[in-house]
Amino acid sequence: MTKVQPRALADLIKRPIITEKATILLENNQYSFDVDRRATKPQIKAAIEELFNVKVTAVNTYHVPPKERRVVRFVGHRPRYKRAIVTLAPDSKIVLFPEV
């Protein structure tokens, strides 16, 4: 595994996913994130552990298939992206919704 600078790790994780399926996964201590398409599983694991100070046990990734997008008569595709489902250790937790 190549060393990645700590500043570059933050750029690998784009945003957390807040959908119905993602909130169901929270019950199993799994969190979904959009990540950079070139990010590898060890890099994603290092980035999550560095950013949130948690212990990651597993990382599953998949490329979301492109969706068709139409603007008037021109047809194209939305940009492709990669999604990661991160499983945390039983004693770790990420606070996505801080108390206000």
PDB file of N, CA, C and O in Angstrom, residues 13 25-33 44-60 84-96:
ATOM      1  N   ILE A  13     -13.041  11.228   0.562  1.00  0.00           N
ATOM      2  CA  ILE A  13     -14.432  11.106   1.000  1.00  0.00           C
ATOM      3  C   ILE A  13     -15.172  12.364   0.583  1.00  0.00           C
ATOM      4  O   ILE A  13     -14.853  13.463   1.021  1.00  0.00           O
ATOM      5  N   LEU A  25     -29.112   0.741   7.131  1.00  0.00           N
ATOM      6  CA  LEU A  25     -27.785   0.180   7.367  1.00  0.00           C
ATOM      7  C   LEU A  25     -27.169   0.696   8.668  1.00  0.00           C
ATOM      8  O   LEU A  25     -26.305   0.034   9.247  1.00  0.00           O
ATOM      9  N   LEU A  26     -27.602   1.871   9.136  1.00  0.00           N
ATOM     10  CA  LEU A  26     -27.069   2.415  10.383  1.00  0.00           C
ATOM     11  C   LEU A  26     -27.337   1.490  11.566  1.00  0.00           C
ATOM     12  O   LEU A  26     -26.569   1.480  12.527  1.00  0.00           O
ATOM     13  N   GLU A  27     -28.414   0.709  11.490  1.00  0.00           N
ATOM     14  CA  GLU A  27     -28.726  -0.223  12.577  1.00  0.00           C
ATOM     15  C   GLU A  27     -27.659  -1.306  12.695  1.00  0.00           C
ATOM     16  O   GLU A  27     -27.454  -1.856  13.768  1.00  0.00           O
ATOM     17  N   ASN A  28     -26.978  -1.624  11.586  1.00  0.00           N
ATOM     18  CA  ASN A  28     -25.907  -2.629  11.589  1.00  0.00           C
ATOM     19  C   ASN A  28     -24.533  -1.992  11.741  1.00  0.00           C
ATOM     20  O   ASN A  28     -23.522  -2.644  11.480  1.00  0.00           O
ATOM     21  N   ASN A  29     -24.497  -0.710  12.105  1.00  0.00           N
ATOM     22  CA  ASN A  29     -23.247   0.038  12.278  1.00  0.00           C
ATOM     23  C   ASN A  29     -22.486   0.143  10.954  1.00  0.00           C
ATOM     24  O   ASN A  29     -21.268   0.051  10.918  1.00  0.00           O
ATOM     25  N   GLN A  30     -23.248   0.343   9.853  1.00  0.00           N
ATOM     26  CA  GLN A  30     -22.668   0.529   8.533  1.00  0.00           C
ATOM     27  C   GLN A  30     -23.041   1.916   8.025  1.00  0.00           C
ATOM     28  O   GLN A  30     -24.176   2.356   8.169  1.00  0.00           O
ATOM     29  N   TYR A  31     -22.069   2.594   7.422  1.00  0.00           N
ATOM     30  CA  TYR A  31     -22.257   3.949   6.935  1.00  0.00           C
ATOM     31  C   TYR A  31     -21.904   4.009   5.459  1.00  0.00           C
ATOM     32  O   TYR A  31     -20.951   3.357   5.016  1.00  0.00           O
ATOM     33  N   SER A  32     -22.660   4.799   4.680  1.00  0.00           N
ATOM     34  CA  SER A  32     -22.437   4.912   3.238  1.00  0.00           C
ATOM     35  C   SER A  32     -21.849   6.279   2.914  1.00  0.00           C
ATOM     36  O   SER A  32     -22.283   7.305   3.459  1.00  0.00           O
ATOM     37  N   PHE A  33     -20.871   6.287   2.007  1.00  0.00           N
ATOM     38  CA  PHE A  33     -20.218   7.517   1.588  1.00  0.00           C
ATOM     39  C   PHE A  33     -19.997   7.498   0.085  1.00  0.00           C
ATOM     40  O   PHE A  33     -19.745   6.440  -0.498  1.00  0.00           O
ATOM     41  N   ILE A  44      -9.700   4.223   1.625  1.00  0.00           N
ATOM     42  CA  ILE A  44     -10.988   4.624   2.211  1.00  0.00           C
ATOM     43  C   ILE A  44     -10.996   4.310   3.703  1.00  0.00           C
ATOM     44  O   ILE A  44     -11.429   5.131   4.518  1.00  0.00           O
ATOM     45  N   LYS A  45     -10.499   3.143   4.069  1.00  0.00           N
ATOM     46  CA  LYS A  45     -10.431   2.759   5.484  1.00  0.00           C
ATOM     47  C   LYS A  45      -9.571   3.744   6.265  1.00  0.00           C
ATOM     48  O   LYS A  45      -9.966   4.216   7.335  1.00  0.00           O
ATOM     49  N   ALA A  46      -8.405   4.096   5.730  1.00  0.00           N
ATOM     50  CA  ALA A  46      -7.514   5.046   6.411  1.00  0.00           C
ATOM     51  C   ALA A  46      -8.165   6.420   6.530  1.00  0.00           C
ATOM     52  O   ALA A  46      -8.033   7.092   7.556  1.00  0.00           O
ATOM     53  N   ALA A  47      -8.879   6.838   5.498  1.00  0.00           N
ATOM     54  CA  ALA A  47      -9.514   8.159   5.515  1.00  0.00           C
ATOM     55  C   ALA A  47     -10.621   8.228   6.566  1.00  0.00           C
ATOM     56  O   ALA A  47     -10.706   9.203   7.322  1.00  0.00           O
ATOM     57  N   ILE A  48     -11.460   7.200   6.644  1.00  0.00           N
ATOM     58  CA  ILE A  48     -12.551   7.194   7.625  1.00  0.00           C
ATOM     59  C   ILE A  48     -11.990   7.148   9.039  1.00  0.00           C
ATOM     60  O   ILE A  48     -12.448   7.875   9.934  1.00  0.00           O
ATOM     61  N   GLU A  49     -10.972   6.313   9.256  1.00  0.00           N
ATOM     62  CA  GLU A  49     -10.379   6.230  10.594  1.00  0.00           C
ATOM     63  C   GLU A  49      -9.718   7.545  10.987  1.00  0.00           C
ATOM     64  O   GLU A  49      -9.778   7.953  12.142  1.00  0.00           O
ATOM     65  N   GLU A  50      -9.101   8.232  10.043  1.00  0.00           N
ATOM     66  CA  GLU A  50      -8.427   9.508  10.324  1.00  0.00           C
ATOM     67  C   GLU A  50      -9.434  10.635  10.567  1.00  0.00           C
ATOM     68  O   GLU A  50      -9.288  11.418  11.498  1.00  0.00           O
ATOM     69  N   LEU A  51     -10.480  10.695   9.746  1.00  0.00           N
ATOM     70  CA  LEU A  51     -11.437  11.805   9.840  1.00  0.00           C
ATOM     71  C   LEU A  51     -12.358  11.701  11.057  1.00  0.00           C
ATOM     72  O   LEU A  51     -12.670  12.707  11.687  1.00  0.00           O
ATOM     73  N   PHE A  52     -12.812  10.487  11.367  1.00  0.00           N
ATOM     74  CA  PHE A  52     -13.830  10.325  12.401  1.00  0.00           C
ATOM     75  C   PHE A  52     -13.324   9.658  13.680  1.00  0.00           C
ATOM     76  O   PHE A  52     -14.107   9.472  14.618  1.00  0.00           O
ATOM     77  N   ASN A  53     -12.045   9.273  13.737  1.00  0.00           N
ATOM     78  CA  ASN A  53     -11.467   8.618  14.914  1.00  0.00           C
ATOM     79  C   ASN A  53     -12.271   7.392  15.334  1.00  0.00           C
ATOM     80  O   ASN A  53     -12.703   7.273  16.486  1.00  0.00           O
ATOM     81  N   VAL A  54     -12.509   6.484  14.385  1.00  0.00           N
ATOM     82  CA  VAL A  54     -13.245   5.255  14.643  1.00  0.00           C
ATOM     83  C   VAL A  54     -12.422   4.073  14.146  1.00  0.00           C
ATOM     84  O   VAL A  54     -11.417   4.241  13.465  1.00  0.00           O
ATOM     85  N   LYS A  55     -12.848   2.861  14.478  1.00  0.00           N
ATOM     86  CA  LYS A  55     -12.195   1.640  14.023  1.00  0.00           C
ATOM     87  C   LYS A  55     -13.060   0.996  12.940  1.00  0.00           C
ATOM     88  O   LYS A  55     -14.213   0.644  13.179  1.00  0.00           O
ATOM     89  N   VAL A  56     -12.511   0.859  11.727  1.00  0.00           N
ATOM     90  CA  VAL A  56     -13.226   0.284  10.591  1.00  0.00           C
ATOM     91  C   VAL A  56     -12.875  -1.198  10.498  1.00  0.00           C
ATOM     92  O   VAL A  56     -11.706  -1.581  10.531  1.00  0.00           O
ATOM     93  N   THR A  57     -13.913  -2.051  10.371  1.00  0.00           N
ATOM     94  CA  THR A  57     -13.678  -3.485  10.236  1.00  0.00           C
ATOM     95  C   THR A  57     -13.780  -3.953   8.791  1.00  0.00           C
ATOM     96  O   THR A  57     -13.123  -4.930   8.423  1.00  0.00           O
ATOM     97  N   ALA A  58     -14.605  -3.309   7.963  1.00  0.00           N
ATOM     98  CA  ALA A  58     -14.761  -3.738   6.572  1.00  0.00           C
ATOM     99  C   ALA A  58     -15.151  -2.553   5.691  1.00  0.00           C
ATOM    100  O   ALA A  58     -15.799  -1.612   6.153  1.00  0.00           O
ATOM    101  N   VAL A  59     -14.743  -2.641   4.427  1.00  0.00           N
ATOM    102  CA  VAL A  59     -15.112  -1.634   3.433  1.00  0.00           C
ATOM    103  C   VAL A  59     -15.593  -2.363   2.188  1.00  0.00           C
ATOM    104  O   VAL A  59     -14.884  -3.211   1.644  1.00  0.00           O
ATOM    105  N   ASN A  60     -16.808  -2.064   1.757  1.00  0.00           N
ATOM    106  CA  ASN A  60     -17.350  -2.604   0.507  1.00  0.00           C
ATOM    107  C   ASN A  60     -17.578  -1.434  -0.436  1.00  0.00           C
ATOM    108  O   ASN A  60     -18.104  -0.394  -0.023  1.00  0.00           O
ATOM    109  N   ALA A  84     -19.056   3.790  -1.149  1.00  0.00           N
ATOM    110  CA  ALA A  84     -18.441   2.860  -0.203  1.00  0.00           C
ATOM    111  C   ALA A  84     -19.378   2.654   0.983  1.00  0.00           C
ATOM    112  O   ALA A  84     -19.954   3.617   1.501  1.00  0.00           O
ATOM    113  N   ILE A  85     -19.525   1.407   1.398  1.00  0.00           N
ATOM    114  CA  ILE A  85     -20.268   1.074   2.608  1.00  0.00           C
ATOM    115  C   ILE A  85     -19.233   0.611   3.624  1.00  0.00           C
ATOM    116  O   ILE A  85     -18.542  -0.386   3.413  1.00  0.00           O
ATOM    117  N   VAL A  86     -19.117   1.374   4.720  1.00  0.00           N
ATOM    118  CA  VAL A  86     -18.079   1.144   5.718  1.00  0.00           C
ATOM    119  C   VAL A  86     -18.719   0.525   6.960  1.00  0.00           C
ATOM    120  O   VAL A  86     -19.680   1.070   7.504  1.00  0.00           O
ATOM    121  N   THR A  87     -18.196  -0.620   7.390  1.00  0.00           N
ATOM    122  CA  THR A  87     -18.666  -1.274   8.609  1.00  0.00           C
ATOM    123  C   THR A  87     -17.701  -0.937   9.734  1.00  0.00           C
ATOM    124  O   THR A  87     -16.494  -1.103   9.596  1.00  0.00           O
ATOM    125  N   LEU A  88     -18.252  -0.447  10.837  1.00  0.00           N
ATOM    126  CA  LEU A  88     -17.437  -0.052  11.980  1.00  0.00           C
ATOM    127  C   LEU A  88     -17.430  -1.144  13.043  1.00  0.00           C
ATOM    128  O   LEU A  88     -18.300  -2.014  13.072  1.00  0.00           O
ATOM    129  N   ALA A  89     -16.452  -1.063  13.927  1.00  0.00           N
ATOM    130  CA  ALA A  89     -16.380  -1.965  15.071  1.00  0.00           C
ATOM    131  C   ALA A  89     -17.589  -1.700  15.980  1.00  0.00           C
ATOM    132  O   ALA A  89     -18.152  -0.600  15.967  1.00  0.00           O
ATOM    133  N   PRO A  90     -18.011  -2.686  16.755  1.00  0.00           N
ATOM    134  CA  PRO A  90     -19.211  -2.515  17.592  1.00  0.00           C
ATOM    135  C   PRO A  90     -19.142  -1.336  18.562  1.00  0.00           C
ATOM    136  O   PRO A  90     -20.170  -0.749  18.891  1.00  0.00           O
ATOM    137  N   ASP A  91     -17.955  -0.970  19.018  1.00  0.00           N
ATOM    138  CA  ASP A  91     -17.845   0.131  19.975  1.00  0.00           C
ATOM    139  C   ASP A  91     -17.627   1.484  19.311  1.00  0.00           C
ATOM    140  O   ASP A  91     -17.543   2.499  19.993  1.00  0.00           O
ATOM    141  N   SER A  92     -17.574   1.548  17.973  1.00  0.00           N
ATOM    142  CA  SER A  92     -17.363   2.810  17.256  1.00  0.00           C
ATOM    143  C   SER A  92     -18.678   3.341  16.705  1.00  0.00           C
ATOM    144  O   SER A  92     -19.602   2.591  16.429  1.00  0.00           O
ATOM    145  N   LYS A  93     -18.732   4.675  16.540  1.00  0.00           N
ATOM    146  CA  LYS A  93     -19.936   5.305  16.037  1.00  0.00           C
ATOM    147  C   LYS A  93     -19.562   6.634  15.401  1.00  0.00           C
ATOM    148  O   LYS A  93     -18.694   7.349  15.890  1.00  0.00           O
ATOM    149  N   ILE A  94     -20.225   6.973  14.291  1.00  0.00           N
ATOM    150  CA  ILE A  94     -20.062   8.266  13.629  1.00  0.00           C
ATOM    151  C   ILE A  94     -21.339   9.050  13.848  1.00  0.00           C
ATOM    152  O   ILE A  94     -22.432   8.553  13.591  1.00  0.00           O
ATOM    153  N   VAL A  95     -21.222  10.282  14.300  1.00  0.00           N
ATOM    154  CA  VAL A  95     -22.388  11.130  14.542  1.00  0.00           C
ATOM    155  C   VAL A  95     -22.652  11.929  13.270  1.00  0.00           C
ATOM    156  O   VAL A  95     -21.936  12.892  12.962  1.00  0.00           O
ATOM    157  N   LEU A  96     -23.665  11.523  12.504  1.00  0.00           N
ATOM    158  CA  LEU A  96     -24.028  12.245  11.279  1.00  0.00           C
ATOM    159  C   LEU A  96     -24.951  13.412  11.565  1.00  0.00           C
ATOM    160  O   LEU A  96     -24.952  14.395  10.846  1.00  0.00           O
TER     161      LEU A  96
END
